[in-house]
Short mmCIF file of C-alpha atoms in Angstrom, two decimals:
data_model
loop_
_atom_site.label_atom_id
_atom_site.label_comp_id
_atom_site.label_asym_id
_atom_site.label_seq_id
_atom_site.Cartn_x
_atom_site.Cartn_y
_atom_site.Cartn_z
CA MET A 1 40.34 -13.28 25.16
CA GLY A 2 40.12 -16.20 27.28
CA VAL A 3 36.37 -16.83 26.53
CA ASP A 4 35.14 -19.84 24.74
CA ASN A 5 32.20 -18.65 22.21
CA SER A 6 32.00 -22.13 20.91
CA LEU A 7 28.70 -24.31 20.58
CA ARG A 8 28.74 -27.92 20.73
CA MET A 9 25.49 -29.79 20.43
CA ASP A 10 26.49 -32.24 22.95
CA ASN A 11 27.35 -29.69 25.94
CA PHE A 12 24.02 -27.97 24.96
CA CYS A 13 21.98 -30.71 25.67
CA LYS A 14 23.65 -31.55 28.58
CA ASN A 15 23.78 -28.26 29.97
CA PHE A 16 20.71 -26.91 28.92
CA LYS A 17 17.68 -26.59 31.15
CA ILE A 18 14.43 -24.25 32.30
CA GLU A 19 13.46 -23.99 35.84
CA ILE A 20 10.01 -22.08 36.33
CA LYS A 21 10.26 -19.22 39.28
CA TRP A 22 6.36 -18.82 38.96
CA LEU A 23 3.60 -18.79 37.24
CA THR A 24 0.27 -17.09 37.59
CA GLU A 25 -2.75 -16.84 34.87
CA ASP A 26 -0.92 -14.12 32.74
CA GLU A 27 2.68 -13.62 33.89
CA MET A 28 5.30 -16.48 34.12
CA GLU A 29 8.97 -15.87 35.05
CA PHE A 30 11.66 -18.78 34.31
CA ASP A 31 15.07 -19.27 34.06
CA MET A 32 17.09 -20.54 30.46
CA ILE A 33 20.31 -21.69 31.63
CA GLY A 34 22.63 -23.38 29.40
CA ILE A 35 21.60 -21.17 26.57
CA ASP A 36 23.27 -18.33 24.03
CA ALA A 37 22.21 -15.12 24.20
CA SER A 38 20.82 -15.16 20.67
CA ILE A 39 18.43 -18.14 21.08
CA ALA A 40 16.97 -16.32 24.06
CA ASN A 41 16.74 -13.30 22.05
CA ALA A 42 15.14 -15.29 19.26
CA PHE A 43 12.41 -16.57 21.57
CA ARG A 44 11.94 -12.59 22.99
CA ARG A 45 11.17 -11.71 19.00
CA ILE A 46 8.84 -14.71 17.97
CA LEU A 47 6.52 -14.34 21.29
CA ILE A 48 6.18 -10.44 20.28
CA ALA A 49 6.09 -10.87 16.79
CA GLU A 50 5.16 -14.19 15.38
CA VAL A 51 3.14 -16.28 17.74
CA PRO A 52 -0.30 -15.70 16.39
CA THR A 53 -3.84 -14.26 18.04
CA MET A 54 -7.15 -13.07 17.11
CA ALA A 55 -8.21 -9.36 17.30
CA ILE A 56 -10.54 -7.46 15.74
CA GLU A 57 -9.63 -6.02 12.03
CA LYS A 58 -12.69 -5.12 10.20
CA VAL A 59 -15.67 -2.75 11.34
CA PHE A 60 -18.90 -2.00 9.57
CA MET A 61 -20.16 1.30 11.09
CA VAL A 62 -23.84 1.23 11.13
CA ASP A 63 -24.50 4.32 13.26
CA ASN A 64 -21.89 6.40 15.49
CA THR A 65 -23.19 9.72 17.09
CA SER A 66 -20.72 9.78 19.80
CA VAL A 67 -17.93 12.45 20.44
CA ILE A 68 -15.12 9.28 19.59
CA ALA A 69 -14.23 9.23 15.77
CA ASP A 70 -15.04 6.21 13.34
CA GLU A 71 -11.36 5.60 12.53
CA VAL A 72 -10.27 5.82 16.57
CA LEU A 73 -13.22 3.72 17.55
CA ALA A 74 -12.30 1.19 15.53
CA HIS A 75 -8.49 1.31 17.04
CA ARG A 76 -9.74 0.82 20.00
CA LEU A 77 -11.75 -2.27 19.49
CA GLY A 78 -9.06 -3.77 17.33
CA LEU A 79 -6.84 -3.71 20.71
CA ILE A 80 -8.91 -5.34 22.94
CA PRO A 81 -7.96 -8.70 23.73
CA LEU A 82 -10.13 -11.23 23.19
CA ASP A 83 -10.61 -14.59 24.76
CA ALA A 84 -10.27 -16.86 21.58
CA ASP A 85 -7.90 -19.79 21.24
CA PRO A 86 -6.17 -19.15 17.64
CA ARG A 87 -4.91 -22.37 17.38
CA GLN A 88 -8.56 -23.47 16.57
CA PHE A 89 -8.74 -20.65 13.81
CA GLU A 90 -7.22 -20.42 10.22
CA TYR A 91 -5.91 -17.45 8.31
CA LEU A 92 -8.04 -15.18 6.12
CA SER A 93 -6.17 -14.79 2.78
CA GLU A 94 -7.97 -12.07 0.10
CA ASN A 95 -9.15 -14.53 -1.12
CA ASP A 96 -10.84 -16.70 1.18
CA VAL A 97 -14.49 -16.20 2.31
CA PRO A 98 -15.15 -15.17 5.99
CA ASN A 99 -16.16 -18.56 7.80
CA GLU A 100 -16.51 -20.09 11.35
CA ARG A 101 -12.70 -21.17 11.01
CA ASN A 102 -11.30 -17.77 9.93
CA THR A 103 -13.51 -15.30 11.17
CA ILE A 104 -15.03 -14.19 14.87
CA VAL A 105 -18.09 -11.81 14.63
CA TYR A 106 -18.91 -9.25 17.71
CA GLU A 107 -21.49 -6.78 17.70
CA LEU A 108 -22.07 -3.68 19.73
CA LYS A 109 -25.80 -2.12 19.53
CA ILE A 110 -26.20 0.58 22.63
CA SER A 111 -27.85 3.65 23.12
CA CYS A 112 -28.48 6.75 25.60
CA LYS A 113 -31.80 7.73 26.09
CA LYS A 114 -32.73 11.24 25.87
CA GLY A 115 -32.52 12.74 29.81
CA SER A 116 -30.51 9.88 30.65
CA PRO A 117 -27.12 10.28 32.71
CA ARG A 118 -23.99 9.84 30.58
CA LEU A 119 -23.28 6.38 29.64
CA THR A 120 -20.07 4.28 29.51
CA VAL A 121 -19.39 1.67 27.18
CA LYS A 122 -17.13 -0.94 27.96
CA SER A 123 -15.62 -3.74 26.45
CA ASP A 124 -18.49 -6.45 27.86
CA GLN A 125 -21.00 -5.12 25.76
CA LEU A 126 -19.43 -6.62 22.61
CA LYS A 127 -21.87 -9.26 21.51
CA TRP A 128 -20.67 -12.34 20.22
CA LEU A 129 -22.62 -13.92 16.79
CA PRO A 130 -21.66 -17.40 16.93
CA ASP A 131 -24.10 -17.63 13.39
CA GLY A 132 -22.02 -15.00 11.73
CA SER A 133 -22.67 -11.76 9.83
CA GLN A 134 -26.26 -10.09 10.70
CA LEU A 135 -25.59 -7.33 8.10
CA HIS A 136 -27.09 -7.18 4.91
CA LYS A 137 -24.99 -6.24 2.38
CA GLU A 138 -26.66 -3.56 -0.44
CA THR A 139 -28.14 -5.53 -3.69
CA PRO A 140 -28.28 -4.00 -7.12
CA SER A 141 -32.35 -4.96 -7.11
CA GLN A 142 -34.82 -6.01 -4.84
CA SER A 143 -35.61 -9.27 -6.06
CA ALA A 144 -32.13 -10.75 -5.15
CA GLU A 145 -31.70 -12.45 -2.06
CA PRO A 146 -30.21 -10.51 0.81
CA LYS A 147 -26.00 -11.45 1.25
CA THR A 148 -24.16 -10.70 5.03
CA TYR A 149 -20.40 -10.33 4.86
CA THR A 150 -19.42 -13.77 6.28
CA SER A 151 -20.49 -17.15 5.15
CA PHE A 152 -21.37 -19.30 7.96
CA SER A 153 -21.99 -22.99 7.14
CA GLY A 154 -22.62 -23.42 10.86
CA ASN A 155 -22.78 -22.46 14.65
CA GLN A 156 -19.12 -21.22 15.70
CA LEU A 157 -19.55 -23.43 18.87
CA GLU A 158 -18.84 -26.27 16.69
CA VAL A 159 -15.20 -25.08 16.50
CA SER A 160 -14.32 -22.91 19.22
CA LYS A 161 -16.45 -25.12 22.01
CA LYS A 162 -17.04 -22.43 24.05
CA PRO A 163 -18.53 -18.89 23.84
CA LEU A 164 -16.03 -16.42 22.31
CA GLY A 165 -16.17 -13.61 24.64
CA VAL A 166 -13.33 -10.47 25.36
CA THR A 167 -10.73 -11.00 28.06
CA TYR A 168 -11.24 -8.07 30.01
CA LYS A 169 -14.83 -7.12 30.82
CA ASP A 170 -13.91 -3.19 32.16
CA ILE A 171 -12.04 -1.47 29.13
CA ILE A 172 -13.55 1.37 28.44
CA LEU A 173 -14.65 2.16 24.64
CA ALA A 174 -16.77 5.46 24.46
CA LYS A 175 -18.84 7.27 26.90
CA LEU A 176 -22.21 8.33 25.40
CA GLY A 177 -24.26 11.79 26.31
CA ALA A 178 -28.21 11.58 26.15
CA GLY A 179 -29.35 11.11 22.93
CA GLN A 180 -26.40 8.99 21.26
CA ALA A 181 -25.89 5.71 19.95
CA ILE A 182 -23.29 3.53 18.65
CA GLU A 183 -23.87 0.81 16.55
CA LEU A 184 -21.48 -1.71 14.89
CA GLU A 185 -20.38 -4.67 13.93
CA ALA A 186 -16.46 -5.97 14.19
CA HIS A 187 -15.15 -8.93 12.58
CA ALA A 188 -11.40 -10.49 14.29
CA VAL A 189 -9.29 -12.67 12.55
CA LYS A 190 -6.26 -14.10 12.86
CA GLY A 191 -2.72 -12.50 12.74
CA ILE A 192 0.81 -12.05 13.85
CA GLY A 193 2.67 -8.77 15.73
CA LYS A 194 4.74 -8.70 12.85
CA ASP A 195 1.60 -6.98 10.67
CA HIS A 196 0.39 -5.27 13.58
CA ALA A 197 0.76 -4.59 17.42
CA LYS A 198 -2.37 -5.65 18.24
CA TRP A 199 -2.13 -9.39 17.21
CA SER A 200 0.88 -9.65 19.53
CA PRO A 201 0.41 -11.78 22.58
CA VAL A 202 1.93 -10.73 25.18
CA ALA A 203 1.95 -7.07 26.91
CA THR A 204 6.13 -7.71 27.48
CA ALA A 205 7.84 -10.19 27.09
CA TRP A 206 12.14 -9.46 28.05
CA TYR A 207 15.00 -10.91 30.08
CA ARG A 208 18.11 -10.22 31.45
CA MET A 209 21.37 -11.90 32.43
CA LEU A 210 21.37 -13.38 35.87
CA PRO A 211 23.42 -10.71 38.31
CA GLU A 212 26.49 -12.28 40.25
CA VAL A 213 27.90 -10.22 43.22
CA VAL A 214 31.76 -11.39 44.15
CA PHE A 215 33.18 -10.16 47.25
CA LEU A 216 37.40 -9.78 45.71
CA LYS A 217 37.94 -9.28 49.93
CA GLU A 218 36.00 -9.71 53.09
CA VAL A 219 33.84 -6.68 54.11
CA THR A 220 33.24 -6.66 57.92
CA GLY A 221 32.55 -4.57 60.70
CA ALA A 222 31.33 -0.91 60.17
CA ASP A 223 32.27 -1.65 56.16
CA ALA A 224 29.39 -4.30 55.95
CA GLU A 225 26.77 -2.53 57.65
CA GLU A 226 27.33 0.16 55.58
CA LEU A 227 27.36 -2.11 52.44
CA VAL A 228 23.97 -3.43 53.85
CA LYS A 229 22.30 -0.33 54.35
CA LYS A 230 23.78 1.31 50.28
CA CYS A 231 22.09 -1.61 48.28
CA PRO A 232 18.63 -0.64 47.11
CA VAL A 233 17.15 -3.92 46.85
CA ASN A 234 18.30 -5.39 50.03
CA VAL A 235 21.35 -8.06 48.00
CA PHE A 236 23.44 -7.83 50.82
CA ASP A 237 22.74 -9.62 54.63
CA ILE A 238 25.22 -9.65 57.57
CA GLU A 239 26.59 -12.98 58.87
CA ASP A 240 27.41 -13.23 62.25
CA LEU A 241 30.85 -14.78 62.45
CA GLY A 242 30.57 -14.97 66.35
CA ASN A 243 33.24 -13.31 68.97
CA GLY A 244 31.10 -10.23 67.71
CA LYS A 245 32.57 -10.22 64.41
CA LYS A 246 30.26 -9.58 61.06
CA ARG A 247 30.82 -10.17 57.81
CA ALA A 248 28.81 -9.04 54.67
CA VAL A 249 27.60 -11.82 51.93
CA ALA A 250 25.50 -11.70 48.93
CA ALA A 251 22.17 -13.00 50.45
CA ARG A 252 19.93 -12.46 47.57
CA PRO A 253 22.38 -11.67 43.92
CA ARG A 254 19.30 -12.32 41.87
CA ALA A 255 17.46 -9.44 43.21
CA CYS A 256 20.49 -7.24 41.78
CA THR A 257 20.21 -4.49 39.45
CA LEU A 258 23.41 -3.55 38.62
CA CYS A 259 22.72 -0.42 39.87
CA ARG A 260 26.50 -0.03 41.06
CA GLU A 261 25.80 1.70 44.60
CA CYS A 262 27.85 -1.39 46.39
CA ILE A 263 31.00 -0.87 44.50
CA ARG A 264 30.83 3.24 45.39
CA GLY A 265 32.75 4.40 48.52
CA VAL A 266 34.84 1.88 50.67
CA THR A 267 33.61 -1.04 49.35
CA GLU A 268 35.01 0.23 45.69
CA GLU A 269 38.17 -2.53 45.62
CA ALA A 270 35.97 -5.04 47.55
CA VAL A 271 32.92 -5.83 45.29
CA GLU A 272 32.65 -6.70 41.71
CA LEU A 273 29.54 -7.13 39.66
CA ARG A 274 29.47 -9.52 36.86
CA ARG A 275 26.50 -11.19 34.62
CA VAL A 276 26.46 -15.39 34.05
CA LYS A 277 26.79 -15.21 30.23
CA ASP A 278 24.52 -18.49 29.93
CA HIS A 279 21.65 -17.97 32.42
CA PHE A 280 18.68 -15.93 31.53
CA ILE A 281 15.55 -14.69 33.60
CA PHE A 282 12.76 -14.39 31.34
CA THR A 283 9.64 -12.73 31.97
CA VAL A 284 6.40 -13.11 30.01
CA GLU A 285 3.35 -11.30 30.23
CA SER A 286 0.14 -12.18 28.50
CA THR A 287 -2.41 -10.49 27.08
CA GLY A 288 -4.62 -12.26 28.02
CA ALA A 289 -5.76 -14.95 24.59
CA LEU A 290 -3.33 -17.73 25.76
CA PRO A 291 -1.43 -18.68 29.23
CA PRO A 292 2.09 -17.59 29.04
CA GLU A 293 3.34 -21.18 29.26
CA VAL A 294 1.45 -21.86 26.12
CA LEU A 295 3.18 -19.08 24.46
CA PHE A 296 6.65 -19.98 25.21
CA THR A 297 5.44 -23.42 23.73
CA GLU A 298 4.07 -22.04 20.52
CA ALA A 299 7.52 -19.85 20.64
CA VAL A 300 9.42 -23.25 20.63
CA LYS A 301 7.31 -24.82 17.79
CA ILE A 302 7.54 -21.63 15.25
CA LEU A 303 11.72 -21.44 16.36
CA GLU A 304 11.92 -25.52 15.27
CA GLU A 305 9.61 -24.79 12.36
CA LYS A 306 12.01 -22.12 11.21
CA CYS A 307 14.93 -24.28 12.00
CA ASN A 308 13.27 -27.16 9.31
CA ARG A 309 12.56 -24.82 6.84
CA LEU A 310 16.16 -23.51 6.54
CA ILE A 311 17.29 -27.31 6.92
CA THR A 312 15.45 -28.15 3.70
CA GLU A 313 16.43 -25.22 1.96
CA LEU A 314 20.21 -25.77 2.63
CA SER A 315 19.85 -29.58 1.51
#
């Protein structure tokens, strides 16, 4: 077919580069140039499913007289993005005891007094408990020393170095009527999106190939003006050639969505749409646990670990 799909390491090292187009606190767009689609897709899948975060996993209900069922409320709590760096915590296995290095404890205790207007419960009312669980387990005898659901040996500030709250303060959890109350304790642990979507660190991670708009022949005069008006995302512009002559040029090919409007009508044989096969426009939108540039760095580390593991197994 006349297409070279071979991959050489020296060519990859020479041609590969990343160009950051814009970066905000929660979102980033960058170009990955000189890379195969399989590698770009590997980064996308790792960002969605394998970069770990902290999320609420267990909810101990003490009282819930709201109209929200216990299971629904627990599910809502699990989807709240937490402002906690997962790199500072360890995974909690079945045989581990919850401690300050693998569990974050939050408390929600709120009520709506009788005769008061309806009360909105929001995520900022989750209170972080740096000393661990405050709920006592039921003991078979009265003389036994009461135990809690965690075993913290010290204050969690020694691990995190900052308060561990929620990323967004205005997420609505429930609405309480007069006389209703919610009291619970929530335990957050480290996990990955492959196990449950609540641990996915990105709201979205996607890429597209760089569009390429090629003129097979010049489009001038009235046809050029028609082509400019036809494009819904303003890819084309008019270039003045002097002496009253004008021609259409692709001024913003990056904005092209490949809607194919430009190859309909009189310009059908004048314009061709292509994609650059080794140039990917990558967009990462974080849920807030980690900045998007850190998330991508962590995805690179995970892919590197996978490659090293494969090499070790093969050797």
